[in-house]
mmCIF file of C-alpha atoms and ligand atoms in Angstrom:
data_model
loop_
_atom_site.group_PDB
_atom_site.id
_atom_site.type_symbol
_atom_site.label_atom_id
_atom_site.label_comp_id
_atom_site.label_asym_id
_atom_site.label_seq_id
_atom_site.Cartn_x
_atom_site.Cartn_y
_atom_site.Cartn_z
ATOM 1 C CA MET U 241 76.031 162.347 80.612
ATOM 2 C CA VAL U 242 78.847 162.438 78.103
ATOM 3 C CA GLN U 243 80.576 159.767 80.135
ATOM 4 C CA LEU U 244 77.430 157.627 80.185
ATOM 5 C CA ILE U 245 77.078 157.815 76.399
ATOM 6 C CA TYR U 246 80.730 156.989 76.038
ATOM 7 C CA LEU U 247 80.329 153.997 78.323
ATOM 8 C CA SER U 248 77.263 152.596 76.534
ATOM 9 C CA THR U 249 78.962 153.042 73.154
ATOM 10 C CA PHE U 250 81.896 151.117 74.514
ATOM 11 C CA ILE U 251 79.692 148.281 75.798
ATOM 12 C CA PHE U 252 77.751 148.214 72.527
ATOM 13 C CA SER U 253 80.883 147.911 70.419
ATOM 14 C CA PHE U 254 82.245 145.248 72.742
ATOM 15 C CA LEU U 255 79.100 143.123 72.281
ATOM 16 C CA THR U 256 79.128 143.694 68.522
ATOM 17 C CA LEU U 257 82.750 142.688 68.317
ATOM 18 C CA SER U 258 82.091 139.420 70.188
ATOM 19 C CA SER U 259 79.100 138.513 67.994
ATOM 20 C CA ALA U 260 81.194 139.288 64.933
ATOM 21 C CA ASP U 261 83.788 136.823 66.228
ATOM 22 C CA ASP U 262 81.115 134.150 66.677
ATOM 23 C CA ALA U 263 79.863 134.875 63.139
ATOM 24 C CA ALA U 264 83.335 134.314 61.699
ATOM 25 C CA VAL U 265 83.842 131.042 63.580
ATOM 26 C CA MET U 266 80.367 129.776 62.682
ATOM 27 C CA ALA U 267 81.043 130.540 58.998
ATOM 28 C CA LYS U 268 84.302 128.587 59.302
ATOM 29 C CA LEU U 269 82.503 125.708 61.007
ATOM 30 C CA LEU U 270 79.919 125.546 58.217
ATOM 31 C CA ALA U 271 82.639 125.626 55.578
ATOM 32 C CA SER U 272 84.521 122.775 57.313
ATOM 33 C CA PHE U 273 81.703 120.258 56.749
ATOM 34 C CA SER U 274 81.888 118.234 53.546
ATOM 35 C CA THR U 275 78.135 118.750 53.186
ATOM 36 C CA ALA U 276 76.126 121.419 55.025
ATOM 37 C CA PRO U 277 73.796 120.204 57.797
ATOM 38 C CA SER U 278 70.127 120.700 56.987
ATOM 39 C CA GLY U 279 68.963 124.134 58.048
ATOM 40 C CA TRP U 280 72.461 125.654 57.880
ATOM 41 C CA SER U 281 73.338 128.134 55.145
ATOM 42 C CA ASN U 282 75.727 131.015 54.761
ATOM 43 C CA SER U 283 72.864 133.152 53.440
ATOM 44 C CA THR U 284 71.023 133.206 56.798
ATOM 45 C CA ASP U 285 72.104 134.413 60.224
ATOM 46 C CA TYR U 286 73.907 131.691 62.215
ATOM 47 C CA CYS U 287 71.566 132.230 65.155
ATOM 48 C CA ASN U 288 68.756 131.007 62.903
ATOM 49 C CA TRP U 289 70.469 127.766 61.873
ATOM 50 C CA THR U 290 68.720 124.580 62.927
ATOM 51 C CA ASN U 291 69.712 123.478 66.455
ATOM 52 C CA VAL U 292 71.918 126.506 67.077
ATOM 53 C CA VAL U 293 70.888 128.523 70.126
ATOM 54 C CA CYS U 294 72.114 132.064 70.737
ATOM 55 C CA ASP U 295 71.868 134.528 73.568
ATOM 56 C CA ARG U 296 72.110 138.118 72.290
ATOM 57 C CA GLY U 297 74.085 137.102 69.235
ATOM 58 C CA ARG U 298 76.451 134.776 71.104
ATOM 59 C CA VAL U 299 76.262 131.024 70.399
ATOM 60 C CA THR U 300 75.381 129.020 73.526
ATOM 61 C CA GLU U 301 74.390 125.671 72.014
ATOM 62 C CA ILE U 302 75.172 123.657 68.877
ATOM 63 C CA GLU U 303 73.548 120.278 68.306
ATOM 64 C CA LEU U 304 74.426 118.169 65.264
ATOM 65 C CA ILE U 305 73.766 114.575 66.305
ATOM 66 C CA ALA U 306 73.992 111.654 63.849
ATOM 67 C CA GLN U 307 73.779 113.727 60.684
ATOM 68 C CA SER U 308 76.420 111.847 58.643
ATOM 69 C CA LEU U 309 78.691 114.876 58.829
ATOM 70 C CA SER U 310 82.404 114.708 58.091
ATOM 71 C CA GLY U 311 85.324 117.071 57.851
ATOM 72 C CA THR U 312 87.970 118.558 60.153
ATOM 73 C CA LEU U 313 86.575 121.074 62.629
ATOM 74 C CA PRO U 314 88.165 124.551 62.840
ATOM 75 C CA SER U 315 90.825 124.693 65.565
ATOM 76 C CA ASP U 316 89.463 128.004 66.876
ATOM 77 C CA LEU U 317 85.982 126.659 67.693
ATOM 78 C CA GLY U 318 87.016 127.398 71.288
ATOM 79 C CA THR U 319 86.667 131.127 70.601
ATOM 80 C CA LEU U 320 82.884 130.613 70.929
ATOM 81 C CA THR U 321 83.407 131.633 74.545
ATOM 82 C CA ARG U 322 79.724 131.545 75.514
ATOM 83 C CA LEU U 323 79.175 127.990 74.286
ATOM 84 C CA GLU U 324 77.575 125.785 76.943
ATOM 85 C CA ILE U 325 76.506 122.693 74.998
ATOM 86 C CA LEU U 326 78.254 121.114 72.009
ATOM 87 C CA SER U 327 76.758 117.858 70.697
ATOM 88 C CA LEU U 328 78.601 116.468 67.672
ATOM 89 C CA GLN U 329 78.240 112.775 68.473
ATOM 90 C CA GLU U 330 77.598 110.002 65.937
ATOM 91 C CA ASN U 331 79.118 111.627 62.878
ATOM 92 C CA SER U 332 82.402 110.994 61.027
ATOM 93 C CA PHE U 333 84.441 114.016 62.026
ATOM 94 C CA SER U 334 88.196 113.542 61.636
ATOM 95 C CA GLY U 335 91.331 115.505 62.495
ATOM 96 C CA PRO U 336 92.100 116.791 66.005
ATOM 97 C CA MET U 337 89.267 117.315 68.486
ATOM 98 C CA PRO U 338 88.439 120.993 68.959
ATOM 99 C CA SER U 339 89.882 122.363 72.212
ATOM 100 C CA PHE U 340 87.882 124.340 74.760
ATOM 101 C CA ALA U 341 90.695 124.720 77.264
ATOM 102 C CA ASN U 342 90.002 127.356 79.931
ATOM 103 C CA HIS U 343 86.381 127.679 78.826
ATOM 104 C CA THR U 344 84.291 128.432 81.872
ATOM 105 C CA SER U 345 80.938 128.365 80.049
ATOM 106 C CA LEU U 346 81.135 124.856 78.621
ATOM 107 C CA ARG U 347 78.947 122.368 80.509
ATOM 108 C CA TYR U 348 78.221 119.504 78.065
ATOM 109 C CA LEU U 349 80.673 118.231 75.439
ATOM 110 C CA TYR U 350 79.753 115.266 73.238
ATOM 111 C CA LEU U 351 82.402 114.221 70.687
ATOM 112 C CA ASP U 352 81.823 110.464 70.916
ATOM 113 C CA ASN U 353 81.262 108.075 67.997
ATOM 114 C CA ASN U 354 83.363 109.946 65.458
ATOM 115 C CA ASN U 355 86.742 109.408 63.824
ATOM 116 C CA PHE U 356 88.891 112.098 65.484
ATOM 117 C CA SER U 357 92.648 111.579 65.097
ATOM 118 C CA SER U 358 93.990 113.221 68.265
ATOM 119 C CA ILE U 359 93.318 115.161 71.450
ATOM 120 C CA PRO U 360 95.157 118.502 71.344
ATOM 121 C CA SER U 361 97.547 119.284 74.188
ATOM 122 C CA GLY U 362 95.942 121.284 76.978
ATOM 123 C CA PHE U 363 92.489 119.952 75.990
ATOM 124 C CA PHE U 364 91.581 119.118 79.611
ATOM 125 C CA GLN U 365 92.820 122.405 81.136
ATOM 126 C CA GLY U 366 90.530 124.767 83.011
ATOM 127 C CA LEU U 367 87.184 123.102 82.163
ATOM 128 C CA THR U 368 85.865 124.143 85.551
ATOM 129 C CA ASN U 369 82.153 123.985 84.726
ATOM 130 C CA LEU U 370 82.165 120.919 82.490
ATOM 131 C CA GLN U 371 79.637 118.391 83.758
ATOM 132 C CA VAL U 372 79.429 115.863 80.959
ATOM 133 C CA LEU U 373 82.301 114.733 78.730
ATOM 134 C CA TYR U 374 81.744 111.986 76.138
ATOM 135 C CA LEU U 375 84.716 111.024 73.970
ATOM 136 C CA SER U 376 83.992 107.302 73.498
ATOM 137 C CA GLU U 377 84.247 105.350 70.241
ATOM 138 C CA ASN U 378 86.943 107.235 68.406
ATOM 139 C CA HIS U 379 88.915 104.139 67.356
ATOM 140 C CA ASN U 380 91.632 105.887 65.343
ATOM 141 C CA ILE U 381 92.682 108.435 67.914
ATOM 142 C CA ALA U 382 96.411 108.727 68.721
ATOM 143 C CA PRO U 383 97.222 106.836 71.960
ATOM 144 C CA TRP U 384 96.944 109.099 75.024
ATOM 145 C CA THR U 385 97.085 108.968 78.805
ATOM 146 C CA ILE U 386 94.638 110.564 81.266
ATOM 147 C CA PRO U 387 96.290 113.881 82.220
ATOM 148 C CA THR U 388 96.367 115.504 85.668
ATOM 149 C CA GLU U 389 94.687 118.620 84.172
ATOM 150 C CA LEU U 390 91.434 116.654 84.196
ATOM 151 C CA THR U 391 91.278 117.367 87.949
ATOM 152 C CA GLN U 392 90.489 121.003 87.075
ATOM 153 C CA ALA U 393 87.098 119.802 85.778
ATOM 154 C CA THR U 394 85.735 119.751 89.321
ATOM 155 C CA SER U 395 82.085 119.828 88.183
ATOM 156 C CA LEU U 396 82.283 116.532 86.276
ATOM 157 C CA LEU U 397 79.270 114.247 86.627
ATOM 158 C CA ARG U 398 79.863 111.819 83.759
ATOM 159 C CA PHE U 399 83.098 111.004 81.919
ATOM 160 C CA TYR U 400 83.100 108.416 79.143
ATOM 161 C CA ALA U 401 86.144 107.669 76.975
ATOM 162 C CA SER U 402 85.703 104.016 76.038
ATOM 163 C CA ASP U 403 87.497 102.688 72.963
ATOM 164 C CA THR U 404 89.748 105.720 72.532
ATOM 165 C CA ASN U 405 93.260 104.202 72.773
ATOM 166 C CA ILE U 406 94.013 105.274 76.347
ATOM 167 C CA PHE U 407 97.132 103.625 77.765
ATOM 168 C CA GLY U 408 98.979 103.783 81.090
ATOM 169 C CA SER U 409 97.511 103.584 84.566
ATOM 170 C CA LEU U 410 94.321 104.916 86.093
ATOM 171 C CA PRO U 411 95.366 108.130 87.880
ATOM 172 C CA ASP U 412 94.768 108.282 91.604
ATOM 173 C CA PHE U 413 92.558 111.370 91.615
ATOM 174 C CA PHE U 414 89.009 110.199 90.974
ATOM 175 C CA GLY U 415 88.113 110.725 94.626
ATOM 176 C CA SER U 416 88.637 114.475 94.084
ATOM 177 C CA PHE U 417 85.534 114.931 91.895
ATOM 178 C CA PRO U 418 82.739 115.544 94.387
ATOM 179 C CA ASN U 419 79.935 114.794 91.934
ATOM 180 C CA LEU U 420 81.356 112.224 89.501
ATOM 181 C CA THR U 421 78.830 109.395 89.155
ATOM 182 C CA ASP U 422 79.784 107.742 85.845
ATOM 183 C CA LEU U 423 83.259 106.670 84.754
ATOM 184 C CA GLY U 424 83.470 104.689 81.532
ATOM 185 C CA LEU U 425 86.922 103.791 80.185
ATOM 186 C CA ALA U 426 86.253 100.351 78.703
ATOM 187 C CA TYR U 427 87.982 98.872 75.618
ATOM 188 C CA ASN U 428 91.267 100.717 76.153
ATOM 189 C CA ASN U 429 94.826 99.708 77.042
ATOM 190 C CA LEU U 430 94.808 100.666 80.719
ATOM 191 C CA SER U 431 97.133 98.722 82.989
ATOM 192 C CA GLY U 432 97.988 98.651 86.691
ATOM 193 C CA THR U 433 95.608 98.536 89.617
ATOM 194 C CA LEU U 434 92.394 100.252 90.686
ATOM 195 C CA PRO U 435 93.448 103.470 92.464
ATOM 196 C CA GLN U 436 92.862 103.801 96.224
ATOM 197 C CA SER U 437 91.040 107.130 95.731
ATOM 198 C CA PHE U 438 88.156 105.260 94.086
ATOM 199 C CA GLY U 439 87.264 104.497 97.704
ATOM 200 C CA GLY U 440 86.316 108.093 98.487
ATOM 201 C CA SER U 441 84.497 108.647 95.201
ATOM 202 C CA ARG U 442 80.760 108.837 94.534
ATOM 203 C CA ILE U 443 80.978 106.704 91.393
ATOM 204 C CA ARG U 444 77.801 104.748 90.603
ATOM 205 C CA LYS U 445 78.596 103.349 87.172
ATOM 206 C CA LEU U 446 82.096 101.996 86.682
ATOM 207 C CA ARG U 447 82.896 100.556 83.245
ATOM 208 C CA LEU U 448 86.475 99.309 82.870
ATOM 209 C CA GLU U 449 85.919 96.046 80.975
ATOM 210 C CA ARG U 450 88.111 94.680 78.165
ATOM 211 C CA GLN U 451 91.489 96.356 78.616
ATOM 212 C CA LYS U 452 94.014 95.085 76.033
ATOM 213 C CA ASN U 453 96.551 93.727 78.492
ATOM 214 C CA GLY U 454 94.262 93.892 81.472
ATOM 215 C CA LEU U 455 93.988 95.808 84.728
ATOM 216 C CA SER U 456 95.473 93.823 87.611
ATOM 217 C CA GLY U 457 95.572 93.545 91.398
ATOM 218 C CA THR U 458 92.624 93.012 93.694
ATOM 219 C CA ILE U 459 89.270 94.794 93.577
ATOM 220 C CA ASP U 460 89.145 95.318 97.364
ATOM 221 C CA VAL U 461 88.613 99.069 96.941
ATOM 222 C CA LEU U 462 85.101 98.380 95.619
ATOM 223 C CA SER U 463 83.945 97.558 99.148
ATOM 224 C CA SER U 464 84.277 101.231 100.111
ATOM 225 C CA MET U 465 82.617 102.563 96.927
ATOM 226 C CA THR U 466 79.245 102.598 98.579
ATOM 227 C CA GLN U 467 77.356 104.385 95.769
ATOM 228 C CA LEU U 468 78.059 101.700 93.154
ATOM 229 C CA SER U 469 75.153 100.415 91.108
ATOM 230 C CA GLN U 470 76.792 99.002 87.982
ATOM 231 C CA VAL U 471 80.322 97.560 87.842
ATOM 232 C CA TRP U 472 81.685 96.052 84.638
ATOM 233 C CA LEU U 473 85.226 94.705 85.049
ATOM 234 C CA PHE U 474 85.142 91.681 82.746
ATOM 235 C CA GLU U 475 88.085 90.633 80.559
ATOM 236 C CA ASN U 476 90.908 91.952 82.750
ATOM 237 C CA GLU U 477 93.597 90.333 84.936
ATOM 238 C CA PHE U 478 92.160 91.001 88.379
ATOM 239 C CA ILE U 479 93.116 88.571 91.146
ATOM 240 C CA GLY U 480 92.178 87.693 94.701
ATOM 241 C CA PRO U 481 88.852 87.010 96.366
ATOM 242 C CA ILE U 482 85.579 88.801 95.631
ATOM 243 C CA PRO U 483 85.496 91.396 98.455
ATOM 244 C CA ASP U 484 82.695 92.016 100.937
ATOM 245 C CA LEU U 485 80.399 94.414 99.067
ATOM 246 C CA SER U 486 77.661 94.547 101.691
ATOM 247 C CA ASN U 487 78.011 98.344 102.065
ATOM 248 C CA CYS U 488 77.269 98.798 98.353
ATOM 249 C CA THR U 489 73.570 98.831 99.016
ATOM 250 C CA SER U 490 72.555 100.033 95.522
ATOM 251 C CA LEU U 491 74.547 97.492 93.550
ATOM 252 C CA PHE U 492 72.466 95.744 90.886
ATOM 253 C CA ASP U 493 74.841 94.730 88.084
ATOM 254 C CA LEU U 494 78.239 93.150 88.777
ATOM 255 C CA GLN U 495 80.134 91.718 85.779
ATOM 256 C CA LEU U 496 83.433 90.098 86.778
ATOM 257 C CA SER U 497 83.816 87.317 84.219
ATOM 258 C CA ASP U 498 87.131 86.496 82.476
ATOM 259 C CA ASN U 499 89.537 87.489 85.247
ATOM 260 C CA GLN U 500 91.724 85.541 87.707
ATOM 261 C CA PHE U 501 89.552 85.736 90.828
ATOM 262 C CA THR U 502 89.848 82.984 93.399
ATOM 263 C CA GLY U 503 87.998 81.817 96.480
ATOM 264 C CA LEU U 504 84.361 81.467 97.396
ATOM 265 C CA ILE U 505 81.447 83.644 96.398
ATOM 266 C CA PRO U 506 80.980 85.541 99.665
ATOM 267 C CA ASP U 507 77.659 85.191 101.487
ATOM 268 C CA SER U 508 77.626 88.976 101.746
ATOM 269 C CA LEU U 509 77.055 89.198 97.991
ATOM 270 C CA MET U 510 73.801 87.335 98.355
ATOM 271 C CA SER U 511 72.691 89.760 101.080
ATOM 272 C CA ILE U 512 72.652 92.752 98.683
ATOM 273 C CA ALA U 513 68.928 93.123 98.082
ATOM 274 C CA THR U 514 69.304 95.210 94.922
ATOM 275 C CA LEU U 515 71.642 92.815 93.124
ATOM 276 C CA ARG U 516 70.041 91.456 89.939
ATOM 277 C CA ASN U 517 72.783 90.663 87.483
ATOM 278 C CA VAL U 518 76.026 88.913 88.406
ATOM 279 C CA SER U 519 78.535 87.227 86.146
ATOM 280 C CA LEU U 520 81.610 85.416 87.486
ATOM 281 C CA ASP U 521 82.292 83.022 84.565
ATOM 282 C CA ASN U 522 85.807 82.127 83.511
ATOM 283 C CA ASN U 523 87.744 82.858 86.648
ATOM 284 C CA GLU U 524 90.449 80.792 88.317
ATOM 285 C CA ARG U 525 88.741 78.959 91.105
ATOM 286 C CA ILE U 526 85.499 80.505 92.223
ATOM 287 C CA GLY U 527 83.779 78.019 94.483
ATOM 288 C CA LYS U 528 80.030 77.701 94.162
ATOM 289 C CA LEU U 529 78.037 77.929 97.364
HETATM 290 C C1 NAG J 245 78.225 130.102 50.560
HETATM 291 O O1 NAG J 245 77.888 128.742 50.209
HETATM 292 C C2 NAG J 245 77.973 128.441 48.838
HETATM 293 C C3 NAG J 245 77.547 127.014 48.625
HETATM 294 O O2 NAG J 245 76.567 126.627 49.524
HETATM 295 C C4 NAG J 245 79.381 128.665 48.351
HETATM 296 O O3 NAG J 245 79.457 128.447 46.965
HETATM 297 C C5 NAG J 245 79.856 130.073 48.686
HETATM 298 O O4 NAG J 245 81.229 130.210 48.364
HETATM 299 C C6 NAG J 245 79.670 130.387 50.148
HETATM 300 N N1 NAG J 245 79.990 131.771 50.416
HETATM 301 C C7 NAG J 245 80.816 132.150 51.378
HETATM 302 C C8 NAG J 245 81.019 133.599 51.550
HETATM 303 O O5 NAG J 245 81.378 131.338 52.120
HETATM 304 C C1 NAG J 246 65.761 134.827 61.999
HETATM 305 O O1 NAG J 246 64.474 134.226 61.999
HETATM 306 C C2 NAG J 246 63.465 135.083 62.471
HETATM 307 C C3 NAG J 246 62.163 134.286 62.560
HETATM 308 O O2 NAG J 246 62.034 133.435 61.451
HETATM 309 C C4 NAG J 246 63.336 136.277 61.550
HETATM 310 O O3 NAG J 246 62.355 137.163 62.039
HETATM 311 C C5 NAG J 246 64.675 137.021 61.498
HETATM 312 O O4 NAG J 246 64.627 138.069 60.562
HETATM 313 C C6 NAG J 246 65.793 136.058 61.116
HETATM 314 N N1 NAG J 246 67.036 136.769 61.279
HETATM 315 C C7 NAG J 246 67.995 136.747 60.356
HETATM 316 C C8 NAG J 246 69.170 137.634 60.651
HETATM 317 O O5 NAG J 246 67.946 136.072 59.354
HETATM 318 C C1 NAG J 247 88.928 107.404 59.916
HETATM 319 O O1 NAG J 247 90.148 108.088 59.754
HETATM 320 C C2 NAG J 247 91.184 107.296 59.198
HETATM 321 C C3 NAG J 247 92.435 108.133 59.190
HETATM 322 O O2 NAG J 247 92.759 108.490 60.510
HETATM 323 C C4 NAG J 247 90.778 106.858 57.797
HETATM 324 O O3 NAG J 247 91.780 106.035 57.246
HETATM 325 C C5 NAG J 247 89.454 106.086 57.871
HETATM 326 O O4 NAG J 247 89.016 105.807 56.576
HETATM 327 C C6 NAG J 247 88.406 106.903 58.597
HETATM 328 N N1 NAG J 247 87.241 106.060 58.804
HETATM 329 C C7 NAG J 247 85.996 106.478 58.638
HETATM 330 C C8 NAG J 247 84.930 105.485 58.927
HETATM 331 O O5 NAG J 247 85.725 107.621 58.280
HETATM 332 C C1 NAG J 248 94.800 127.828 80.438
HETATM 333 O O1 NAG J 248 95.069 128.769 81.460
HETATM 334 C C2 NAG J 248 96.272 128.491 82.177
HETATM 335 C C3 NAG J 248 96.350 129.468 83.357
HETATM 336 O O2 NAG J 248 96.053 130.749 82.953
HETATM 337 C C4 NAG J 248 97.450 128.645 81.217
HETATM 338 O O3 NAG J 248 98.648 128.365 81.878
HETATM 339 C C5 NAG J 248 97.254 127.641 80.078
HETATM 340 O O4 NAG J 248 98.271 127.806 79.115
HETATM 341 C C6 NAG J 248 95.904 127.827 79.410
HETATM 342 N N1 NAG J 248 95.720 126.701 78.492
HETATM 343 C C7 NAG J 248 95.420 126.826 77.215
HETATM 344 C C8 NAG J 248 95.404 125.568 76.414
HETATM 345 O O5 NAG J 248 95.148 127.894 76.702
HETATM 346 C C1 NAG J 249 78.105 119.140 93.337
HETATM 347 O O1 NAG J 249 76.696 119.038 93.313
HETATM 348 C C2 NAG J 249 76.054 119.885 94.268
HETATM 349 C C3 NAG J 249 74.579 119.540 94.265
HETATM 350 O O2 NAG J 249 74.074 119.539 92.953
HETATM 351 C C4 NAG J 249 76.326 121.315 93.898
HETATM 352 O O3 NAG J 249 75.720 122.191 94.836
HETATM 353 C C5 NAG J 249 77.841 121.557 93.925
HETATM 354 O O4 NAG J 249 78.122 122.875 93.495
HETATM 355 C C6 NAG J 249 78.524 120.560 92.996
HETATM 356 N N1 NAG J 249 79.964 120.698 93.144
HETATM 357 C C7 NAG J 249 80.766 120.999 92.129
HETATM 358 C C8 NAG J 249 82.212 121.133 92.442
HETATM 359 O O5 NAG J 249 80.342 121.137 90.999
HETATM 360 C C1 NAG J 250 99.528 99.152 75.591
HETATM 361 O O1 NAG J 250 100.243 100.084 76.355
HETATM 362 C C2 NAG J 250 101.580 99.704 76.612
HETATM 363 C C3 NAG J 250 102.187 100.770 77.514
HETATM 364 O O2 NAG J 250 101.491 100.816 78.736
HETATM 365 C C4 NAG J 250 102.336 99.581 75.303
HETATM 366 O O3 NAG J 250 103.661 99.145 75.537
HETATM 367 C C5 NAG J 250 101.611 98.576 74.392
HETATM 368 O O4 NAG J 250 102.232 98.577 73.133
HETATM 369 C C6 NAG J 250 100.160 98.951 74.244
HETATM 370 N N1 NAG J 250 99.477 97.861 73.537
HETATM 371 C C7 NAG J 250 98.604 98.063 72.549
HETATM 372 C C8 NAG J 250 98.041 96.842 71.915
HETATM 373 O O5 NAG J 250 98.272 99.179 72.172
HETATM 374 C C1 NAG J 251 80.614 98.872 106.155
HETATM 375 O O1 NAG J 251 80.440 100.143 106.785
HETATM 376 C C2 NAG J 251 80.584 100.086 108.213
HETATM 377 C C3 NAG J 251 80.207 101.434 108.765
HETATM 378 O O2 NAG J 251 80.911 102.452 108.106
HETATM 379 C C4 NAG J 251 81.984 99.665 108.566
HETATM 380 O O3 NAG J 251 82.126 99.561 109.956
HETATM 381 C C5 NAG J 251 82.259 98.306 107.942
HETATM 382 O O4 NAG J 251 83.615 97.917 108.157
HETATM 383 C C6 NAG J 251 82.005 98.335 106.443
HETATM 384 N N1 NAG J 251 82.122 97.016 105.884
HETATM 385 C C7 NAG J 251 82.930 96.726 104.864
HETATM 386 C C8 NAG J 251 82.896 95.310 104.400
HETATM 387 O O5 NAG J 251 83.654 97.555 104.314
HETATM 388 C C1 NAG J 252 72.835 91.109 82.624
HETATM 389 O O1 NAG J 252 74.108 90.950 82.040
HETATM 390 C C2 NAG J 252 74.090 90.360 80.775
HETATM 391 C C3 NAG J 252 75.520 90.116 80.352
HETATM 392 O O2 NAG J 252 76.285 91.281 80.457
HETATM 393 C C4 NAG J 252 73.351 91.299 79.838
HETATM 394 O O3 NAG J 252 73.291 90.739 78.542
HETATM 395 C C5 NAG J 252 71.956 91.539 80.352
HETATM 396 O O4 NAG J 252 71.302 92.485 79.546
HETATM 397 C C6 NAG J 252 72.000 92.041 81.773
HETATM 398 N N1 NAG J 252 70.663 92.125 82.309
HETATM 399 C C7 NAG J 252 70.238 93.185 82.981
HETATM 400 C C8 NAG J 252 68.851 93.081 83.528
HETATM 401 O O5 NAG J 252 70.923 94.165 83.136
#
């Protein structure tokens, strides 16, 4: 009995300690905003703030979408270890992105359409349950390359980082995400070719248009990306013929304009029943049928 009381006291103080940590970080978060979001105040409990969800005193969800917020977020936001959903998109946050490295609770992270200055090192480590990652439209971010640590995010469904100053090549590991359906890396400075591992991927939406110097090589790998529905590759330096895409039976939107493609429009393209929207303007020598 004594042992039981001791044990429950221990568990109780452990829970209290963790909630106290969340309270301190939430107070810091509130203080970091240049103006407080509506429904947030240091005179009420953080679990009662508008669009904050808690589970037994621990923060699981924070949603502050398009609220004209600015400021630099506290670097220890990642100590909210029970956080599952963080939606901070469409504000004007600056400074480094908050890091949630090795967070196994985080499932949805929206930091897009802000003014972050950098991605901290280790940012992509150990995000094993992350399903949705939106970083797009942070124009002033320090140039970065896609790190190998991203492969640890094995649960990824959608990854968007368009217009975020990415340079270097597309890594050859996108076939290793069993459930990745959306990859959006448009308006960056990616160079090199489409990786072979795209062939084994389940990607449906592929957005790689408008790279500064242009992606190059052929797009032959698309013919084995059978789940594709939308492919935007315009304004790059791709070459070669349009491949046989007849196994891409869900394809409806294919945008290939402003590249260096040559040859004839293959008959097989016309046989894709789902295809609705095709653009091939401004290529080298695409013969009309
Ligand atoms: C609470 O917020 C007010 C302004 O909203 C501020 O003046 C005060 O310093 C804050 N208190 C703490 C403890 O942060
Ligand atoms: C949070 O809000 C609920 C319902 O409005 C209220 O009963 C409770 O006392 C509040 N808790 C705190 C700590 O402010
Ligand atoms: C974005 O941040 C840069 C500094 O990195 C600053 O010069 C610029 O004014 C900011 N833009 C907006 C829209 O907040
Ligand atoms: C994440 O965990 C790994 C393995 O334990 C460790 O090596 C790494 O430093 C951690 N990353 C961060 C940013 O804490
Ligand atoms: C992929 O999705 C399936 C079906 O939703 C799910 O059972 C599986 O756990 C997911 N795999 C990973 C690595 O998240
Ligand atoms: C694009 O990236 C290359 C390195 O791959 C770099 O040399 C070049 O300066 C970058 N261009 C722009 C416009 O950022
Ligand atoms: C389409 O798939 C079939 C069956 O897997 C395969 O034999 C054929 O070569 C594929 N066609 C193309 C153009 O990749
Ligand atoms: C087709 O593509 C054009 C050019 O990208 C776009 O403006 C239009 O909305 C697309 N239509 C459909 C039905 O997706």
